[in-house]
Amino acid sequence: MKKRAKTLPGVTRRQVLTWSTLGVAAGVTQVANAVSLKGAPGWTPFSANPPEQFTPSGWLFFTAEEARTVEAIVDRLIPADDLSPGGKEAGCAVFIDRQLHGFYGTFERLYMQGPFQEGTTEQGDQSPLVPQQRYRTGLAALNRYVQQTSQKDFADLTPAQQDALLEAMEAGKVHFTDFDAQSLFLEVLNNTMEGFFADPIYGGNKEMVSWKMLGFPGARYDYRDYIERHNEDLGLEPISILQWKGGDHS
Amino acid sequence: MKKLPKTDVVVIGLGWAGAIIANELADEGLEVVGIERGPWRDTARDFNIGTVTDELRYVMREELMLRTRQNTCTMRNNPSQTALPMRTWGSFHPGNGTGGAGNHWAGITFRFQPEEFRLKSHLTERYGASAIPDELVLQDWGTSWEEMEPHYMQFERVAGTSGYAGNIQGEKRPGGNPFEGARSGDYPTPPLRQPYGPTLFAEAARNMGYQPFPVPSSLVSEAYTNPYGVTMGPCTFCGFCTNYGCANYSKASAITTILPALMRKENFTAYTNSEVLEVLTDSTGRQATGVTYIDSSGDKWEQPADLVIVAAFTFENVRLMLLSGIGKAYDPVTNQGTTGRNYAYQTANNVTLFFDNKNFNPFIGAGAVGMGIDEFNNDNFDHSGLGFFGGGSIRVTPIGSAPIGYRPLPPNTPKWGAKWKRALKDNYLSTMSIGCEASSYTTRTNYLSLDPNYKDPHGRPLLRITFDFAANDLKMAQYCTGKVADIAKSMNPREMIVKPMTGHWSSVPYQSSHVVGGFIMGSDPSTSSVNKHLQVWDVPNLFVVGASAFPQNPGYNPTGTVGALAFKAAHAIRHFYLKRPGEMISA
Ligand SMILES: Cc1cc2nc3c(=O)[nH]c(=O)nc-3n(C[C@H](O)[C@H](O)[C@H](O)COP(=O)(O)OP(=O)(O)OC[C@H]3O[C@@H](n4cnc5c(N)ncnc54)[C@H](O)[C@@H]3O)c2cc1C
Ligand code: SF4
């Protein structure tokens, strides 16, 4: 498997061109654009469609101060204990940073046309702000609030103080100027959980810590030998897309 | 606008319905053009085994779904509210690209029961007209089980559907679903093997006197070659199924079962990344002349055709008809007009069971592996004196347990912190749930129309959904979920959460993508949009195919019926329409 996985480098320029000439009879400019297909199916071996990928180091969206705040929050949402390392060590802040830098950060795929107006709960999120703006303004509002009340940054509060503030934000019991504290909390909670449980390829869930904790075997694709082994601990070690891809993370 | 040479047939949308009809009409020797809004999708390239197991990408970031930026709906619960756009998908997950939502569907493949096709008549005969709640606007379909059955068979053979028949030509078979209509033959492939959760549930249901059966599933259980010569491989229960594409060629969709054969036909051409804007009609309005579409470079084209098939999924079927001025828009105040009426959904209920000493290995799963019972579905139980009609399919179908979405927690657990983590770890492997996917009956104020405020990127109005659960359906949900809870209790869980649908329909949590109606079939042009051949009343060379044709929704998943209707329309075109083009009322 690993050997085969190694030959999945993603779409190269040459493969795109081969694909275009193979699969397309007329009117092509680029792959994944309007095409007229006739005869041969549009497929070339090894032209896999890879996930979004990022450079491994440094912050891509957060400022150093924002990163410090987010690392402090994710470490309270997912505290280190005997079950798993904390959110910071697991890479949740890195995950959020990468997501904000990528297409999610600007809601590139979502309908963001006005008029914007607050709706009912049933009508869902109607905020005109995209995630990049939510984090930038939200984190600033949080630290301004902590400065005003404790003359510190959030990251410098004690864990107990941090928990108390997060609980108040969650319950809608604290108000920041310029940003809704509860929605900031929910945004960060949601993205932290995504980072902790997603494939490590996105920067969180380092070494599959959450999957090991739960007993989720990750990117395995064949349980035919196991489906009828009922109520049994199958002892399956998790694997990730990262392993499939690189082949060098045992 | 550039005009292309005329073709015999143009098909809008290459999901299940469009691909089925395009293939049938290509077999008839007609020149067929299929126009698809999204990209060409292919298993080997797009659903590659090395990268397909990615919950963040496929579920959270909605990789295979239509981008809401391209097209979405607005929603409100009742006509007095202002509808607002669904900026991200929630309640349902519309598809895009060849294969449509059939790439990321779950694969549960029920046939509707014989009574469903004459629901209003059936309930009137059994309970009397006065027993039907005033709020409901139920209708017959204008067709019958006998007319549908051969086409269900055709769809199942193409999809390789796995299952165990409970009724073959009137002969009941223990172990199958005793409530299904008489089938002309068995399922093409045997039922899937079952994981622990469904097995436990079936045992408990059997002990209570119910008759559990394997959920019929278009995830094939063994290598299968369909009538088009396309081969599928056995499902491996990978658990990355609903919302993902299948890397094993096991989950039936148009791209795994039809397009490989269709693409090779000389007389078929597909345009992808090309969005149809309008169906054109001549000056009389009684003849469709083709369609206009826009390609991804922004160029507009006219594709003239003799026959126009619209198979763009419920929402876009209705929106295209409204934008093209075909049929009369429904008005809930006057109760006049047909385009947009009888919009319905599905009423989702479930019970979660927490155990101490069980290990369900919940990651072993598939969109459609499981066991179900039908004792409380549709009119399979006596509704006298209950004050509601309808019911639900009760079943355990573990779909996999990728943990961004699957995090079972007992009541009153915090959502983060040390206690949360402990509770999650303790319950992750030892929790199961029983679902009840129930009917949704139509009312006068649940309908589809064009939104007055919000536009798509081409400046055209979005589709507006006005929907809330009928009081009938909420009563039904209470009753049926109570029955589920009784079964659950007999399984002795440590704790359970009983969740019947309550309150208003919310667009936020996922419930099901079974949105139906809005361009319904029937035998009366004043209350329906298409006849039983899916042919538009008064525009005989235009067919609108899909769940948009359902007059209401029973407690089953829709696609078996969508596929059967597509084959039915194709059959009528091949055998009647082409011989004598015109309205096919009596055929
Ligand atoms: C997550 C999920 C799970 C599901 N599970 C089940 C299940 O278990 N059982 C079941 O029975 N059903 C299930 N369904 C429903 C099933 O997917 C649909 O019923 C089925 O796909 C409908 O087929 P269709 O051909 O009508 O529409 P689609 O499959 O949606 O195809 C319509 C096509 O038309 C294209 N199109 C739309 N507008 C235009 C336009 N203007 N121009 C050009 N092209 C256009 C779309 O891009 C799409 O490809 C599920 C759906 C989802 C999303
Ligand atoms: S569960 Fe089966 S059908 Fe579904 S994606 Fe996995 S292998 Fe394919």
PDB file of C-alpha atoms in Angstrom, chain B residues 288-425:
ATOM      1  CA  ALA B 288     -39.906  23.719 -25.308  1.00  0.00           C
ATOM      2  CA  THR B 289     -37.247  24.717 -27.823  1.00  0.00           C
ATOM      3  CA  GLY B 290     -34.071  24.093 -25.813  1.00  0.00           C
ATOM      4  CA  VAL B 291     -32.095  25.644 -22.989  1.00  0.00           C
ATOM      5  CA  THR B 292     -29.608  28.402 -22.346  1.00  0.00           C
ATOM      6  CA  TYR B 293     -26.529  27.782 -20.236  1.00  0.00           C
ATOM      7  CA  ILE B 294     -23.459  29.599 -19.051  1.00  0.00           C
ATOM      8  CA  ASP B 295     -20.026  27.979 -19.053  1.00  0.00           C
ATOM      9  CA  SER B 296     -17.257  28.666 -16.555  1.00  0.00           C
ATOM     10  CA  SER B 297     -15.679  31.313 -18.788  1.00  0.00           C
ATOM     11  CA  GLY B 298     -18.916  33.241 -18.471  1.00  0.00           C
ATOM     12  CA  ASP B 299     -19.990  32.619 -22.070  1.00  0.00           C
ATOM     13  CA  LYS B 300     -23.678  32.039 -22.683  1.00  0.00           C
ATOM     14  CA  TRP B 301     -24.911  29.407 -25.096  1.00  0.00           C
ATOM     15  CA  GLU B 302     -28.221  28.298 -26.503  1.00  0.00           C
ATOM     16  CA  GLN B 303     -28.670  24.566 -27.001  1.00  0.00           C
ATOM     17  CA  PRO B 304     -31.760  23.922 -29.097  1.00  0.00           C
ATOM     18  CA  ALA B 305     -33.406  20.503 -28.715  1.00  0.00           C
ATOM     19  CA  ASP B 306     -36.554  18.629 -29.651  1.00  0.00           C
ATOM     20  CA  LEU B 307     -36.954  17.111 -26.215  1.00  0.00           C
ATOM     21  CA  VAL B 308     -35.948  18.724 -22.911  1.00  0.00           C
ATOM     22  CA  ILE B 309     -35.419  16.704 -19.721  1.00  0.00           C
ATOM     23  CA  VAL B 310     -34.951  18.582 -16.451  1.00  0.00           C
ATOM     24  CA  ALA B 311     -33.262  16.418 -13.792  1.00  0.00           C
ATOM     25  CA  ALA B 312     -31.559  19.018 -11.636  1.00  0.00           C
ATOM     26  CA  PHE B 313     -32.765  17.853  -8.143  1.00  0.00           C
ATOM     27  CA  THR B 314     -35.871  19.055  -6.339  1.00  0.00           C
ATOM     28  CA  PHE B 315     -34.781  22.637  -5.682  1.00  0.00           C
ATOM     29  CA  GLU B 316     -33.343  23.459  -9.077  1.00  0.00           C
ATOM     30  CA  ASN B 317     -36.137  21.628 -10.920  1.00  0.00           C
ATOM     31  CA  VAL B 318     -38.617  23.974  -9.296  1.00  0.00           C
ATOM     32  CA  ARG B 319     -36.447  27.075  -9.585  1.00  0.00           C
ATOM     33  CA  LEU B 320     -35.788  26.499 -13.304  1.00  0.00           C
ATOM     34  CA  MET B 321     -39.518  26.155 -13.941  1.00  0.00           C
ATOM     35  CA  LEU B 322     -40.255  29.370 -12.027  1.00  0.00           C
ATOM     36  CA  LEU B 323     -37.428  31.242 -13.774  1.00  0.00           C
ATOM     37  CA  SER B 324     -38.571  29.956 -17.166  1.00  0.00           C
ATOM     38  CA  GLY B 325     -42.196  30.889 -16.551  1.00  0.00           C
ATOM     39  CA  ILE B 326     -43.399  27.325 -17.088  1.00  0.00           C
ATOM     40  CA  GLY B 327     -46.557  26.413 -15.209  1.00  0.00           C
ATOM     41  CA  LYS B 328     -48.213  28.821 -12.808  1.00  0.00           C
ATOM     42  CA  ALA B 329     -46.481  29.714  -9.530  1.00  0.00           C
ATOM     43  CA  TYR B 330     -48.340  28.397  -6.486  1.00  0.00           C
ATOM     44  CA  ASP B 331     -49.990  30.954  -4.223  1.00  0.00           C
ATOM     45  CA  PRO B 332     -50.794  29.679  -0.712  1.00  0.00           C
ATOM     46  CA  VAL B 333     -53.378  32.423  -0.183  1.00  0.00           C
ATOM     47  CA  THR B 334     -55.558  31.634  -3.186  1.00  0.00           C
ATOM     48  CA  ASN B 335     -54.445  27.992  -3.330  1.00  0.00           C
ATOM     49  CA  GLN B 336     -54.018  28.490  -7.091  1.00  0.00           C
ATOM     50  CA  GLY B 337     -51.052  27.565  -9.266  1.00  0.00           C
ATOM     51  CA  THR B 338     -48.995  24.407  -9.122  1.00  0.00           C
ATOM     52  CA  THR B 339     -45.283  25.237  -9.377  1.00  0.00           C
ATOM     53  CA  GLY B 340     -43.941  25.126  -5.825  1.00  0.00           C
ATOM     54  CA  ARG B 341     -46.887  23.426  -4.120  1.00  0.00           C
ATOM     55  CA  ASN B 342     -46.730  20.354  -1.876  1.00  0.00           C
ATOM     56  CA  TYR B 343     -43.151  20.829  -0.721  1.00  0.00           C
ATOM     57  CA  ALA B 344     -42.300  18.291   1.984  1.00  0.00           C
ATOM     58  CA  TYR B 345     -39.305  16.980   3.883  1.00  0.00           C
ATOM     59  CA  GLN B 346     -38.597  14.081   6.232  1.00  0.00           C
ATOM     60  CA  THR B 347     -39.161  13.977   9.990  1.00  0.00           C
ATOM     61  CA  ALA B 348     -35.971  12.710  11.651  1.00  0.00           C
ATOM     62  CA  ASN B 349     -36.119  11.125  15.119  1.00  0.00           C
ATOM     63  CA  ASN B 350     -33.712   9.042  17.148  1.00  0.00           C
ATOM     64  CA  VAL B 351     -32.880   7.340  20.409  1.00  0.00           C
ATOM     65  CA  THR B 352     -29.290   7.082  21.668  1.00  0.00           C
ATOM     66  CA  LEU B 353     -28.334   4.174  23.950  1.00  0.00           C
ATOM     67  CA  PHE B 354     -25.335   4.330  26.284  1.00  0.00           C
ATOM     68  CA  PHE B 355     -23.944   1.034  27.549  1.00  0.00           C
ATOM     69  CA  ASP B 356     -21.220   0.164  30.025  1.00  0.00           C
ATOM     70  CA  ASN B 357     -19.804  -3.112  28.868  1.00  0.00           C
ATOM     71  CA  LYS B 358     -20.280  -3.215  25.148  1.00  0.00           C
ATOM     72  CA  ASN B 359     -17.961  -2.408  22.279  1.00  0.00           C
ATOM     73  CA  PHE B 360     -19.722  -1.540  19.042  1.00  0.00           C
ATOM     74  CA  ASN B 361     -16.547  -0.683  17.100  1.00  0.00           C
ATOM     75  CA  PRO B 362     -18.644   2.124  15.597  1.00  0.00           C
ATOM     76  CA  PHE B 363     -16.005   2.923  12.966  1.00  0.00           C
ATOM     77  CA  ILE B 364     -17.096  -0.244  11.128  1.00  0.00           C
ATOM     78  CA  GLY B 365     -19.988   1.034   9.130  1.00  0.00           C
ATOM     79  CA  ALA B 366     -21.423   2.160   5.844  1.00  0.00           C
ATOM     80  CA  GLY B 367     -24.067   4.617   4.718  1.00  0.00           C
ATOM     81  CA  ALA B 368     -26.521   1.783   4.330  1.00  0.00           C
ATOM     82  CA  VAL B 369     -25.617  -1.245   6.415  1.00  0.00           C
ATOM     83  CA  GLY B 370     -28.078  -2.098   9.149  1.00  0.00           C
ATOM     84  CA  MET B 371     -31.302  -3.707  10.284  1.00  0.00           C
ATOM     85  CA  GLY B 372     -34.755  -2.148  10.334  1.00  0.00           C
ATOM     86  CA  ILE B 373     -38.412  -2.741  11.133  1.00  0.00           C
ATOM     87  CA  ASP B 374     -41.460  -1.325   9.396  1.00  0.00           C
ATOM     88  CA  GLU B 375     -44.228  -2.065  11.921  1.00  0.00           C
ATOM     89  CA  PHE B 376     -44.600   1.671  12.645  1.00  0.00           C
ATOM     90  CA  ASN B 377     -44.074   3.045   9.174  1.00  0.00           C
ATOM     91  CA  ASN B 378     -46.655   4.704   6.914  1.00  0.00           C
ATOM     92  CA  ASP B 379     -50.042   2.971   7.309  1.00  0.00           C
ATOM     93  CA  ASN B 380     -48.637  -0.370   8.479  1.00  0.00           C
ATOM     94  CA  PHE B 381     -50.378   0.116  11.843  1.00  0.00           C
ATOM     95  CA  ASP B 382     -53.909   1.102  12.668  1.00  0.00           C
ATOM     96  CA  HIS B 383     -54.194   4.894  12.950  1.00  0.00           C
ATOM     97  CA  SER B 384     -57.806   4.886  14.203  1.00  0.00           C
ATOM     98  CA  GLY B 385     -58.154   7.399  16.998  1.00  0.00           C
ATOM     99  CA  LEU B 386     -54.453   8.355  17.002  1.00  0.00           C
ATOM    100  CA  GLY B 387     -55.113  11.821  15.567  1.00  0.00           C
ATOM    101  CA  PHE B 388     -52.319  11.646  12.985  1.00  0.00           C
ATOM    102  CA  PHE B 389     -51.266   9.723   9.886  1.00  0.00           C
ATOM    103  CA  GLY B 390     -47.885   8.523   8.709  1.00  0.00           C
ATOM    104  CA  GLY B 391     -45.011   6.819  10.458  1.00  0.00           C
ATOM    105  CA  GLY B 392     -41.356   5.993  10.168  1.00  0.00           C
ATOM    106  CA  SER B 393     -38.769   3.444   9.230  1.00  0.00           C
ATOM    107  CA  ILE B 394     -37.071   2.351  12.460  1.00  0.00           C
ATOM    108  CA  ARG B 395     -33.505   1.161  12.043  1.00  0.00           C
ATOM    109  CA  VAL B 396     -29.939   0.946  13.209  1.00  0.00           C
ATOM    110  CA  THR B 397     -27.527   1.962  10.465  1.00  0.00           C
ATOM    111  CA  PRO B 398     -24.032   2.745  11.779  1.00  0.00           C
ATOM    112  CA  ILE B 399     -22.513   5.027   9.171  1.00  0.00           C
ATOM    113  CA  GLY B 400     -18.999   5.204  10.633  1.00  0.00           C
ATOM    114  CA  SER B 401     -17.633   7.201  13.536  1.00  0.00           C
ATOM    115  CA  ALA B 402     -15.168   9.796  12.346  1.00  0.00           C
ATOM    116  CA  PRO B 403     -14.963  11.887  15.511  1.00  0.00           C
ATOM    117  CA  ILE B 404     -15.384  15.500  14.404  1.00  0.00           C
ATOM    118  CA  GLY B 405     -19.034  14.639  13.885  1.00  0.00           C
ATOM    119  CA  TYR B 406     -19.471  11.472  15.955  1.00  0.00           C
ATOM    120  CA  ARG B 407     -19.057  12.305  19.627  1.00  0.00           C
ATOM    121  CA  PRO B 408     -21.789  10.626  21.699  1.00  0.00           C
ATOM    122  CA  LEU B 409     -22.153  12.204  25.138  1.00  0.00           C
ATOM    123  CA  PRO B 410     -24.591  11.355  27.927  1.00  0.00           C
ATOM    124  CA  PRO B 411     -27.022  14.081  29.052  1.00  0.00           C
ATOM    125  CA  ASN B 412     -25.555  16.974  31.072  1.00  0.00           C
ATOM    126  CA  THR B 413     -21.964  16.417  29.977  1.00  0.00           C
ATOM    127  CA  PRO B 414     -19.942  19.627  29.566  1.00  0.00           C
ATOM    128  CA  LYS B 415     -18.843  20.403  25.996  1.00  0.00           C
ATOM    129  CA  TRP B 416     -15.140  20.854  26.787  1.00  0.00           C
ATOM    130  CA  GLY B 417     -12.546  20.406  29.525  1.00  0.00           C
ATOM    131  CA  ALA B 418     -11.396  17.365  31.506  1.00  0.00           C
ATOM    132  CA  LYS B 419     -14.879  16.025  32.332  1.00  0.00           C
ATOM    133  CA  TRP B 420     -15.913  16.259  28.724  1.00  0.00           C
ATOM    134  CA  LYS B 421     -12.871  14.343  27.577  1.00  0.00           C
ATOM    135  CA  ARG B 422     -13.378  11.569  30.109  1.00  0.00           C
ATOM    136  CA  ALA B 423     -17.048  11.170  29.194  1.00  0.00           C
ATOM    137  CA  LEU B 424     -16.241  11.042  25.490  1.00  0.00           C
ATOM    138  CA  LYS B 425     -13.538   8.435  25.942  1.00  0.00           C
TER     139      LYS B 425
END
